[in-house]
Coordinates of C-alpha atoms in Angstrom, one line a residue:
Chain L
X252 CA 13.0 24.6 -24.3
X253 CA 12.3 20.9 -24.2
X254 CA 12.0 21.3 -20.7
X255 CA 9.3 24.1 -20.8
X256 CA 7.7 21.9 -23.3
X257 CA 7.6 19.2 -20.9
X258 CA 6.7 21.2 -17.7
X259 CA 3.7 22.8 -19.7
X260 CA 2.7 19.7 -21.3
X261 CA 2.7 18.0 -17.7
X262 CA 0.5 21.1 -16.8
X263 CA -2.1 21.0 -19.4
X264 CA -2.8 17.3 -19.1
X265 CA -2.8 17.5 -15.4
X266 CA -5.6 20.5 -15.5
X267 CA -7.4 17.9 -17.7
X268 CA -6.8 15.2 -15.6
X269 CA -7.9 17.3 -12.8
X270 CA -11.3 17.8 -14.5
X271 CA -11.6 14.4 -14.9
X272 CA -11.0 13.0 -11.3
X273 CA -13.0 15.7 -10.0
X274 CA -16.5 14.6 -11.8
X275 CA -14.9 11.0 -10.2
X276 CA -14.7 12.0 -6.5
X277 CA -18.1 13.9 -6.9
X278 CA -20.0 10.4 -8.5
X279 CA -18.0 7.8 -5.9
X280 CA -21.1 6.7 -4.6
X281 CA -20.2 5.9 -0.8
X282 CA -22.6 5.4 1.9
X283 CA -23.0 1.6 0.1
X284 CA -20.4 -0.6 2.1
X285 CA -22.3 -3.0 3.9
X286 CA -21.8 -2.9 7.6
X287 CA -21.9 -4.9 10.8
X288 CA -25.6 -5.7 12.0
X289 CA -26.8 -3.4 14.4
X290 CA -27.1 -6.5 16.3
X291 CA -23.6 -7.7 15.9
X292 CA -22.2 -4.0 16.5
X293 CA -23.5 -4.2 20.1
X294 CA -21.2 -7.7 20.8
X295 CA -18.5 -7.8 23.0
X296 CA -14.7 -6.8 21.8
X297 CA -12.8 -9.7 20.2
X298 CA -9.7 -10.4 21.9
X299 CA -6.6 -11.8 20.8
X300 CA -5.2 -15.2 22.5
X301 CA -2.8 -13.0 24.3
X302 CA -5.8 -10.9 25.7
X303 CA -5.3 -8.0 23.1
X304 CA -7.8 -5.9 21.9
X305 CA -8.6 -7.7 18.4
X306 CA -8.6 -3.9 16.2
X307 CA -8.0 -5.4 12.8
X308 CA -11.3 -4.3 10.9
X309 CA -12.4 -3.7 8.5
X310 CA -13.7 -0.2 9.1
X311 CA -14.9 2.4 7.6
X312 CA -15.4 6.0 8.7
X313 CA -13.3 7.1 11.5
X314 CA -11.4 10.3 10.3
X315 CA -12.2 13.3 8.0
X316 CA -13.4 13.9 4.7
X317 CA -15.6 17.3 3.7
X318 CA -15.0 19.1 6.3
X319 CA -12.4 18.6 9.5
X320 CA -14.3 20.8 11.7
X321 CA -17.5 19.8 11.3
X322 CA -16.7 15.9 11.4
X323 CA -14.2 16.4 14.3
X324 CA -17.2 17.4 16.3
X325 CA -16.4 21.1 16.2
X326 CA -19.2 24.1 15.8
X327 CA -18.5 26.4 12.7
X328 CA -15.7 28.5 13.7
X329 CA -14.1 26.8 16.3
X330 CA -11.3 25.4 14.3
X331 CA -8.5 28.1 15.6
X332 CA -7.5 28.4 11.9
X333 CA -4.4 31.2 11.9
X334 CA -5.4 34.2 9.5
X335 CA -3.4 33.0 6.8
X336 CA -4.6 29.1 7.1
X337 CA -7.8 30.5 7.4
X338 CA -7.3 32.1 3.8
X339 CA -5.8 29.3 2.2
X340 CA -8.8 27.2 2.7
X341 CA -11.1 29.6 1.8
X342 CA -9.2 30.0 -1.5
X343 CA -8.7 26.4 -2.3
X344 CA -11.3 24.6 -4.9
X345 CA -12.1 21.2 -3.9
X346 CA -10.9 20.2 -7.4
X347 CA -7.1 20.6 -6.5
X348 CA -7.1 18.4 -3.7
X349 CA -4.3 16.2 -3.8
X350 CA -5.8 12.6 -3.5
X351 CA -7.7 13.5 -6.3
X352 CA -4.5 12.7 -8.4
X353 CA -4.2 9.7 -7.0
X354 CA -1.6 11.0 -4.1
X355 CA -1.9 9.9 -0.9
X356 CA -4.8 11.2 2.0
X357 CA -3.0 10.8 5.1
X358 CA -4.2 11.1 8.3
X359 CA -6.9 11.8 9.4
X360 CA -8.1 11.7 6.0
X361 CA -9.5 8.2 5.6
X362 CA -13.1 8.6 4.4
X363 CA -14.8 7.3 2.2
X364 CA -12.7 4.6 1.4
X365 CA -12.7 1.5 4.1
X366 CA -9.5 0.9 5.6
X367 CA -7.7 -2.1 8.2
X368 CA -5.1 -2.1 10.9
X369 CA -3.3 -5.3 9.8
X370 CA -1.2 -6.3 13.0
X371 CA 2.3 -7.6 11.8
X372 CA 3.2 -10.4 14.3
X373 CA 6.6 -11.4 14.3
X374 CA 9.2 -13.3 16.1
X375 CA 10.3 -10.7 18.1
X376 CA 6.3 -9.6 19.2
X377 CA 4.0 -7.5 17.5
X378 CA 6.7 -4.8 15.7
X379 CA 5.2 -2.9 13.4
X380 CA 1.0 -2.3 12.6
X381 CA 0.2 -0.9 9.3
X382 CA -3.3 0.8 7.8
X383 CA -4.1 -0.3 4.7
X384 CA -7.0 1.6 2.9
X385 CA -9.0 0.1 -0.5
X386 CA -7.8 2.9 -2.1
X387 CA -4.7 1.3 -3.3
X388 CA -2.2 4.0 -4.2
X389 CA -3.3 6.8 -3.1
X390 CA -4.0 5.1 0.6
X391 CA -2.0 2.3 0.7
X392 CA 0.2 1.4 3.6
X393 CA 0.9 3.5 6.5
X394 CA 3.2 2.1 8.8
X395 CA 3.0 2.5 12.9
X396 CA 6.4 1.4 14.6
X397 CA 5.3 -0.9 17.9
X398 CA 9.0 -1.8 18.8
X399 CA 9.2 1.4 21.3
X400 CA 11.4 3.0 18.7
X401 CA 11.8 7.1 18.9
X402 CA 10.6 9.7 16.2
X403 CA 14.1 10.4 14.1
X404 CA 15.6 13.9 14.9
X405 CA 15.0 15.5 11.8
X406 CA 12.8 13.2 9.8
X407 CA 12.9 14.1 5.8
X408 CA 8.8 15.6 5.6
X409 CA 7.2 12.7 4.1
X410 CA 2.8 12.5 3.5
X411 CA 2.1 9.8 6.1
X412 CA 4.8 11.2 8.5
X413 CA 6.5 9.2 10.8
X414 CA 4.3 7.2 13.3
X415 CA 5.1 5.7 16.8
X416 CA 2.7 3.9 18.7
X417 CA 1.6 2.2 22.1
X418 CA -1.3 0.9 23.6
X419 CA -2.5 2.1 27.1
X420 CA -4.6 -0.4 28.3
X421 CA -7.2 -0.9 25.4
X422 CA -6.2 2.1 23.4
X423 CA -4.0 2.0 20.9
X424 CA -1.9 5.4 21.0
X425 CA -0.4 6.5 17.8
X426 CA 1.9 9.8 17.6
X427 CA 3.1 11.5 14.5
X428 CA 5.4 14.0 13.5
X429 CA 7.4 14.5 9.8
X430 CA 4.7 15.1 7.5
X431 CA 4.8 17.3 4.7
X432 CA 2.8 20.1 3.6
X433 CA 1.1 19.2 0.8
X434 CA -2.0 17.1 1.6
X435 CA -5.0 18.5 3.0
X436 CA -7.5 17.4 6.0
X437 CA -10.4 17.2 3.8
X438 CA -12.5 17.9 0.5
X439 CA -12.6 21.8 2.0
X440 CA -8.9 22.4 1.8
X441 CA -8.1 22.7 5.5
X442 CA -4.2 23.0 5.4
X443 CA -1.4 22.2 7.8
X444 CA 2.4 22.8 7.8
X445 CA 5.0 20.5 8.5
X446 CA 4.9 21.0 12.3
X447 CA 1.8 19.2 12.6
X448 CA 1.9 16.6 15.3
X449 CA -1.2 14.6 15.6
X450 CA -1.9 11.5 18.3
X451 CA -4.8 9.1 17.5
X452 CA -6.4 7.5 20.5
X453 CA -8.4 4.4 19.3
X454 CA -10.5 2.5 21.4
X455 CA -12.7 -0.3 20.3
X456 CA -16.0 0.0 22.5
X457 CA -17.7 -2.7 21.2
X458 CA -17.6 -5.8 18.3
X459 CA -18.8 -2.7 15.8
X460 CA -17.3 0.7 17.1
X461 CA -14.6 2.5 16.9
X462 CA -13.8 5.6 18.3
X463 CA -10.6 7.9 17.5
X464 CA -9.8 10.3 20.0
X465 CA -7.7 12.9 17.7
X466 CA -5.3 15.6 18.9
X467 CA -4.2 18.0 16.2
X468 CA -1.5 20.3 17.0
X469 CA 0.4 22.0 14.4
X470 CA 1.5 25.6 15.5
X471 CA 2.3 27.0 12.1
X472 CA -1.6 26.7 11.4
X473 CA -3.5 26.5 14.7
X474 CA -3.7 29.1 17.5
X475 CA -3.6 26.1 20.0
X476 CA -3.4 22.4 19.6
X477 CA -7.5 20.8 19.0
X478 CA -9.3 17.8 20.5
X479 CA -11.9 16.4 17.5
X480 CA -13.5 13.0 17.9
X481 CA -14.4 10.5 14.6
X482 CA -15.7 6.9 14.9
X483 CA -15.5 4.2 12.7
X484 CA -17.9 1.5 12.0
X485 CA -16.9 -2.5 11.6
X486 CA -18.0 -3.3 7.6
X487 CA -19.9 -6.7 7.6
X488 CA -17.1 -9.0 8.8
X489 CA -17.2 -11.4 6.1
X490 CA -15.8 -8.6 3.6
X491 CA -12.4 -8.3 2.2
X492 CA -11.0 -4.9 1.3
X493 CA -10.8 -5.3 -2.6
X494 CA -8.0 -4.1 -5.3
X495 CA -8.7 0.1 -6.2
X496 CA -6.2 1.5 -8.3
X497 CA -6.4 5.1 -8.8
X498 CA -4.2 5.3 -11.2
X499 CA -6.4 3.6 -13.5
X500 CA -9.8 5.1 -12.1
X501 CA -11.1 1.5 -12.0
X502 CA -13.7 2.6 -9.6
X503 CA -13.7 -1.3 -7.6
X504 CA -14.0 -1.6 -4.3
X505 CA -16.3 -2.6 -1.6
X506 CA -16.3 1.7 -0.8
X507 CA -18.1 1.8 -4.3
X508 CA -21.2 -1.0 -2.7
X509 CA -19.1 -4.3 -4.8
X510 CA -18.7 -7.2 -3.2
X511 CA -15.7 -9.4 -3.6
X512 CA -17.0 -12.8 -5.3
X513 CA -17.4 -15.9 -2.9
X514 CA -16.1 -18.9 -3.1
X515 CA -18.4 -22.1 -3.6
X516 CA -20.0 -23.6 -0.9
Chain M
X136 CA -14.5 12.3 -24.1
X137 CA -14.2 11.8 -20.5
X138 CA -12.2 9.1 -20.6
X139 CA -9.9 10.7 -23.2
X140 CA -9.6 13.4 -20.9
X141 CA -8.7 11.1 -18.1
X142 CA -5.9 9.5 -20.6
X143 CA -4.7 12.7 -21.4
X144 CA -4.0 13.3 -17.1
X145 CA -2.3 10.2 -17.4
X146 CA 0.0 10.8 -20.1
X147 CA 1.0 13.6 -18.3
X148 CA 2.0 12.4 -15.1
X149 CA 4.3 9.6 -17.0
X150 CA 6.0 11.9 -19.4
X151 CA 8.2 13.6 -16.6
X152 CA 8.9 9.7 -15.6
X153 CA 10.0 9.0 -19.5
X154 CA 11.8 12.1 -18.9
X155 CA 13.8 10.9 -16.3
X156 CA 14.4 7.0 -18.3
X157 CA 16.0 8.5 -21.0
X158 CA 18.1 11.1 -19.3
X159 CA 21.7 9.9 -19.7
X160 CA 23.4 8.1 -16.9
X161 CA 24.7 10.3 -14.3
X162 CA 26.1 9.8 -11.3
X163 CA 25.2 10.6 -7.6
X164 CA 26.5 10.7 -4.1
X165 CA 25.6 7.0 -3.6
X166 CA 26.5 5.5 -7.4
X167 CA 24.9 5.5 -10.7
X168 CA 21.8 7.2 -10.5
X169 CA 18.4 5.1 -11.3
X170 CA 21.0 2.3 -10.8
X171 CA 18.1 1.2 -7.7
X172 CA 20.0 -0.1 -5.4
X173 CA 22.6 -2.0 -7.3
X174 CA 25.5 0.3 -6.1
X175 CA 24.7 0.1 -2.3
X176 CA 26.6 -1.5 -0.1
X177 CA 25.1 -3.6 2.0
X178 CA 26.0 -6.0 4.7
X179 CA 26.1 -9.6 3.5
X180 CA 23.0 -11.2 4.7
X181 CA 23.2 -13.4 7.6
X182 CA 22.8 -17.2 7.8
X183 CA 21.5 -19.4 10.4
X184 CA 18.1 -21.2 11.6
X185 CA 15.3 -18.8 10.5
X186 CA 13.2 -17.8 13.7
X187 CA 9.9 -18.8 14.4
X188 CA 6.7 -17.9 15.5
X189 CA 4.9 -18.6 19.1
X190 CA 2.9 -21.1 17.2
X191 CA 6.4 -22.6 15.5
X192 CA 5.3 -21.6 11.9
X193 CA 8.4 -20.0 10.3
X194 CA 8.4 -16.1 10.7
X195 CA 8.6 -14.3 7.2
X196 CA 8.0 -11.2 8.3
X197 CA 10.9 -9.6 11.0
X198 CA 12.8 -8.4 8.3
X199 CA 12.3 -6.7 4.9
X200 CA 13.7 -8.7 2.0
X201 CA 15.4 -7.9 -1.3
X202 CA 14.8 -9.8 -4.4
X203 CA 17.9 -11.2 -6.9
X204 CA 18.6 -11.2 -9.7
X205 CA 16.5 -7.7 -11.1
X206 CA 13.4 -8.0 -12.6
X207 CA 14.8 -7.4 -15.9
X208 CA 14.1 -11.2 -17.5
X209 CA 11.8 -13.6 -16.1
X210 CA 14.2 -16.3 -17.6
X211 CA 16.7 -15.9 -15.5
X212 CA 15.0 -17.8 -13.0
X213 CA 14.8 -20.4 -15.4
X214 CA 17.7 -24.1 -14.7
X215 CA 19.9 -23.3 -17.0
X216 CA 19.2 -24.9 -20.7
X217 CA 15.7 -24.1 -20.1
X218 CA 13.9 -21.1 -22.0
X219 CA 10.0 -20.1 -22.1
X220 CA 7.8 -21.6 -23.7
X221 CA 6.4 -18.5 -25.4
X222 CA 3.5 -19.0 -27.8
X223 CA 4.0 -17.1 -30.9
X224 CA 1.1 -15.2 -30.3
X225 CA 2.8 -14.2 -26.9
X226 CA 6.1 -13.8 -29.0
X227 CA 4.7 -11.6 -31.1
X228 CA 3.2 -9.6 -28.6
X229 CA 6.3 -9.0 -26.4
X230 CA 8.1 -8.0 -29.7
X231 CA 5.3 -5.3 -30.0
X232 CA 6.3 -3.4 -26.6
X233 CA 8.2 -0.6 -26.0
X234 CA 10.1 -0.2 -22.7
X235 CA 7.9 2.9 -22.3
X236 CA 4.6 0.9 -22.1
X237 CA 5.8 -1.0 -18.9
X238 CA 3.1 -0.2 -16.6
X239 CA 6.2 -0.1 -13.5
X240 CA 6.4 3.6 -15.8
X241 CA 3.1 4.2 -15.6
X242 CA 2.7 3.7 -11.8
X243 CA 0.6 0.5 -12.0
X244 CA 1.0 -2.3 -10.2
X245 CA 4.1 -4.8 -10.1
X246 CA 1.9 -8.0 -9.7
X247 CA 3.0 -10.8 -7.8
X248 CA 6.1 -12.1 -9.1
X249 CA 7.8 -9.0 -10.0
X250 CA 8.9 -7.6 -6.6
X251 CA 12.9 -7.0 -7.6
X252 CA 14.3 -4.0 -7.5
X253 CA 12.1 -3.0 -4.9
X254 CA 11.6 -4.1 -0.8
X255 CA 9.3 -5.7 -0.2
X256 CA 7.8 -7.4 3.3
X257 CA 5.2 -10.1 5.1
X258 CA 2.8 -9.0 6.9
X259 CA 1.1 -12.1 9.2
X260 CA -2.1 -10.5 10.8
X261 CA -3.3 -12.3 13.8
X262 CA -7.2 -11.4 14.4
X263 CA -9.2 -13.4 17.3
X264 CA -9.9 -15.9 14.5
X265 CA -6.0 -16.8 14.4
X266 CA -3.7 -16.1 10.9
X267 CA -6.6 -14.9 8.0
X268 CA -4.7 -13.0 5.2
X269 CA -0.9 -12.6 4.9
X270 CA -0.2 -9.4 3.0
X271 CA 2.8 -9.0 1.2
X272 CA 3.6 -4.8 0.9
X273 CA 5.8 -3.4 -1.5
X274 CA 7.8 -0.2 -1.8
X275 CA 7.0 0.7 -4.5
X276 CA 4.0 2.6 -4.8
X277 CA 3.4 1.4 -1.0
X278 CA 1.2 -1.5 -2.8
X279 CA -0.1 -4.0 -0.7
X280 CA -1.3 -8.3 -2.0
X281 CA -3.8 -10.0 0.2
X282 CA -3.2 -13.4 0.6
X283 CA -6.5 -14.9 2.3
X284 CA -4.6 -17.9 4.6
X285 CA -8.3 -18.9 6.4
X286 CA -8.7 -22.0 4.7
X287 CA -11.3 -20.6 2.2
X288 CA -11.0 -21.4 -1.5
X289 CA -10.7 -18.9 -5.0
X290 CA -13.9 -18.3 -6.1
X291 CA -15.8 -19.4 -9.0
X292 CA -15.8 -16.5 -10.9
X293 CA -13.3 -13.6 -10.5
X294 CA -13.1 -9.7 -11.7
X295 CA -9.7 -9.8 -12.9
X296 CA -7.1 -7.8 -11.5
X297 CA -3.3 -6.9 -10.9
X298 CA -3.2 -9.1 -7.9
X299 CA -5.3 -11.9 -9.0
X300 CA -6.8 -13.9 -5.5
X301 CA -4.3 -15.8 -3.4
X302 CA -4.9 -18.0 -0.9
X303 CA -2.0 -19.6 1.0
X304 CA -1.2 -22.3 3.1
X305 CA 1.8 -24.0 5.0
X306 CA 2.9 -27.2 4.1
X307 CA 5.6 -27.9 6.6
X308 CA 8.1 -24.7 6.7
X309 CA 6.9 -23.4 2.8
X310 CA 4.7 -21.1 2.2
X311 CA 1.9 -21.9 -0.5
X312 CA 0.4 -19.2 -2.7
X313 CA -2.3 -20.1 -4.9
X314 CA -3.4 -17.3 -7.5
X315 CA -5.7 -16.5 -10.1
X316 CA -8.2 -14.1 -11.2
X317 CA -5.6 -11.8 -12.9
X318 CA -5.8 -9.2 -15.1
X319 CA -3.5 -9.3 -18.9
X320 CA -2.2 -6.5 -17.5
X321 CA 0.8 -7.2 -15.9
X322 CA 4.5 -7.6 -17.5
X323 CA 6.5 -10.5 -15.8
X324 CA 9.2 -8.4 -16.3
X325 CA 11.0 -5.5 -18.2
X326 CA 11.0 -7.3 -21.6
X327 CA 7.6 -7.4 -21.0
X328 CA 7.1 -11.5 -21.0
X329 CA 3.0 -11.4 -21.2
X330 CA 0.4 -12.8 -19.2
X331 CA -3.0 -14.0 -20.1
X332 CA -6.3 -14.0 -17.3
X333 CA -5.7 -17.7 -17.5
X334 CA -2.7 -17.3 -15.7
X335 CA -2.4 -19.5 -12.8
X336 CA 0.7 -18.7 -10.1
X337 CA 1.6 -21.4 -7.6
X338 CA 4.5 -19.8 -5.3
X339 CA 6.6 -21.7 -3.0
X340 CA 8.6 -19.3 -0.3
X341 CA 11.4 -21.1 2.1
X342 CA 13.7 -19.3 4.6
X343 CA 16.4 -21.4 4.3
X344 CA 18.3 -19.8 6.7
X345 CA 17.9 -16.7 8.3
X346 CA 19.4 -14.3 5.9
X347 CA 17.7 -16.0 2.8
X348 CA 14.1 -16.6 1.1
X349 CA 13.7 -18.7 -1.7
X350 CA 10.7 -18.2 -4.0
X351 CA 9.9 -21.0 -6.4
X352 CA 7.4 -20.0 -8.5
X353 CA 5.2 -22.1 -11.3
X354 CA 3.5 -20.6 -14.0
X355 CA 1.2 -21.8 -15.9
X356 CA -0.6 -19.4 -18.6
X357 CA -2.2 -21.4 -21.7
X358 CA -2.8 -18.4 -23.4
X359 CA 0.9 -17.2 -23.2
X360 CA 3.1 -20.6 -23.0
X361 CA 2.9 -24.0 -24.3
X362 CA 3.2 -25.6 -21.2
X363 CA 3.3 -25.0 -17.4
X364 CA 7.2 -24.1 -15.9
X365 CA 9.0 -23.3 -13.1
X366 CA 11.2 -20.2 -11.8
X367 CA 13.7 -20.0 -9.0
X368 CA 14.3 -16.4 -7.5
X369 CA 16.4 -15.8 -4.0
X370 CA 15.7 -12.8 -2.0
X371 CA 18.1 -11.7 0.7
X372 CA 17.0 -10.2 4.4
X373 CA 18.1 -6.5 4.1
X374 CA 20.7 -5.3 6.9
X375 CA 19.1 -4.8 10.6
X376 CA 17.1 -1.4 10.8
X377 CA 16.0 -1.0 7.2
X378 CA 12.4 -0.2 6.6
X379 CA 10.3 0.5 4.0
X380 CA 10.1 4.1 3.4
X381 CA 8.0 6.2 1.4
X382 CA 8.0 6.3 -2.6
X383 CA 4.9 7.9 -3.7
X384 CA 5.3 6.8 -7.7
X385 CA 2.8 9.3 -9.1
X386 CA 5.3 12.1 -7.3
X387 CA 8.3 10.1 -9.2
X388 CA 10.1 11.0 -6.3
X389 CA 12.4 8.2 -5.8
X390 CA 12.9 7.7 -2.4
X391 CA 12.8 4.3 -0.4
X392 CA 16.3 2.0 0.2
X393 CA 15.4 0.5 -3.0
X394 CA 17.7 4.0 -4.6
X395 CA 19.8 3.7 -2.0
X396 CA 18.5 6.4 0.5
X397 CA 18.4 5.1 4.3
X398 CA 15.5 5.6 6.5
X399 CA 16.4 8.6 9.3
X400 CA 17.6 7.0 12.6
X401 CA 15.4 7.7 16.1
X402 CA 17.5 9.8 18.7
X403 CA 20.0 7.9 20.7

């Protein structure tokens, strides 16, 4: 009985929750981070001293967020949705979306929030790159294994999956498998399963581009695997990603037009 | 109304994790459950000279590091004889709080000194314009600090918040962190030791040897303590192959090493 209590309790205040978050995501008012000048977009790629591609960011764009298809660079219809995929998006209300309680987006779900790769140099060479997004708990860190590691055989289903990646030439090549069910590809409800695979191909074409050549492949909800293409923009490089916590609905962040304060002159 | 609303959502999500507090102790495969960590047995951590970077700064962040003692009692870290100069205002406040208003329970933010019981990790980003932010990333809840190490100073006037705004810097092998800006938010630690938006962190990190991180911390809070003091905490490198794995907090689903469950292992 307690636990019924509990679980319906959980329930009601989630609905209400729900209610809430959803008049949040409608009023986020994105479309305000400053960007790069068109001026400075058009300058060369930074390089590291090593002669890497400098990809660090920040960025913003670069992935999904209303609508997969149409963002991916697909006409209307051309996602080959399975019947029953194809149903479950046209059922779902853009109110249940998971990140709208605060759990994570995952990929390619990065919009409208900006985002970074932060490189994690180390003693034994670059090992590890992770994305961090503004929006704190529900985006995070996502980590991408650089140490030529494998996927794990049967990886527990996780929301950001398990990533491996590489770069070929420029192009930072990162492959992904493990990911569970539960998160969707955008604010339209465009589900997977957990046999999604995706592989991001990002290629910085110049100081303020980004482009991300995605494969989606998931079998359990696609007829065949899909090509889409997103690009991300550079956010005015004197910009720090700032502190979001969705758990408290504090609504800061440079994804919301603030600024983070300056320091004196 | 909305915002009562919004509370309401948030009540909701933490009552399954008050659930789960109070349950009585059981015990699993690995231990005592919601023991985090404390039954595991782990490798002892390795000693050494700490490795470095290309550019012979200290490296911090080939290995994922483990806080001790718990984050139960700030004072702990105090030499012994010491205790906190609590005001009585801050006395008085602590006394007020309930374990259940811990914000770790609520699926806020730890804040900077209270990494313990969970992973945590460095992150040194290289960008064309050499080291600029350090980010320290934490298990729990998969938070992330920024540390901005670019030579730029805290600005005049700061929005507070969880994390405050670092800036860091070496001074031979130790790592600097300068912090303020922060919220009142924050507990220092499960007794719920309070913290004021005067508070003012200076951390000193040194990888004394290869297996161990020393983090000497100095707090100084007017509006919580009579005067400015000084805590010691030692973190240990966790065993070769650990990563941090995913806890999403508003799930309550308690995975990562930090309860003891091991990250799957590639193919061989």
């Amino acid at each position: 009985m307690q636990k019924l209590l509990l679980v319906s309790m959980a329930l009601l205040g989630l609905g209400a929750g729900i209610a809430a978050q959803r008049e949040r995501t409608a009023s986020i008012p994105s479309g305000n981070t400053p960007l790069v000048s068109n001026a400075d977009a058009l300058a060369p790629v930074p390089r590291l001293p090593d002669g890497r591609v400098d990809l660090t960011g920040p960025w913003v764009g670069g992935g999904s967020n209303a609508d997969i298809e149409r963002e991916g660079g697909l006409k209307p219809g051309e996602l080959p949705l399975l019947p029953w995929a194809k149903q479950l998006r046209d059922n779902r209300k853009e109110q249940n979306e998971p990140y709208t309680i605060c759990l994570p987006m995952s990929v390619p779900r990065i919009n409208p929030f900006p985002w970074k790769f932060a490189m994690s140099y180390t003693s034994k060479g670059l090992t590890h790159i992770y994305v961090l997004h503004e929006l704190g708990d529900s985006g995070a860190h996502r980590v991408v294994y650089m140490d030529g590691r494998t996927h794990p055989v049967d990886p527990l289903p996780t929301w950001w999956g398990h990533s491996i990646g590489r770069f070929e030439g420029d192009t930072l090549v990162i492959d992904t498998v493990g990911y569970n069910d539960k998160f969707w590809f955008d604010s339209r409800g465009t589900p997977h399963t957990e046999q999604l695979h995706t592989i991001e191909r990002w290629t910085r074409i110049n100081f303020g581009t980004l482009v991300n050549e995605f494969t989606l492949d998931d079998p359990g909800t696609f007829s065949r695997p899909v090509q889409l293409k997103f690009t991300a923009t550079h956010i005015r490089p004197d910009l720090d990603l700032m502190e979001f916590i969705c758990a408290e609905d504090n609504q800061y962040g440079i994804a919301g037009g603030f600024q983070p304060a300056q320091p004196d002159k | 109304m909305r915002k009562l609303v919004t509370v309401v959502g948030i009540v909701a999500i933490v009552v399954p994790l008050l659930a789960q507090a109070q349950a009585p102790v059981d015990t699993g495969v690995l231990g005592r459950v919601d023991a985090l960590g404390q039954e595991v047995k782990r490798l002892p951590a390795p000693t050494g000279p700490p490795p470095r970077l290309a550019d012979g700064t200290i490296d911090l962040g080939d290995g994922i590091w483990v806080s001790r003692p718990f984050g139960a009692d700030i004072g702990m870290g105090l030499k012994s004889g010491d205790v906190l100069p609590l005001l009585p205002s801050a006395k008085a406040l602590m006394g007020s709080r309930k374990p259940a208003d811990d914000p770790m329970v609520w699926c806020l933010p730890l804040g900077v000194l209270r990494y313990s019981p969970y992973p945590f990790r460095f992150i040194q980003n290289y960008t064309h314009r050499k080291p600029t932010h350090m980010y320290i990333l934490s298990e729990l809840m998969r938070t992330y600090r920024q540390v901005f190490m670019d030579g730029r100073r805290h600005p005049p006037e700061l929005d507070p918040t969880w994390f405050g705004h670092s800036i860091g810097w070496y001074e031979n092998d130790t790592l600097v962190i300068d912090t303020v800006g922060f919220n009142d938010k924050g507990w220092f630690d499960r007794k719920g030791t309070p913290q004021t938006e005067r508070l003012h962190t200076i951390e000193r990190w040194r990888r004394v040897d290869v297996g161990h991180l020393v983090q000497e911390v100095t707090i100084d809070d007017p509006g919580a303590f009579s005067r400015p003091f000084t805590v010691t905490f030692q973190a240990e490198l966790s065993n070769p192959g650990d990563e941090l794995i995913e806890y999403v907090c508003n799930e309550n689903n308690q995975y990562g090493i930090a309860s003891g469950v091991t990250p799957a292992q590639p193919a061989k």
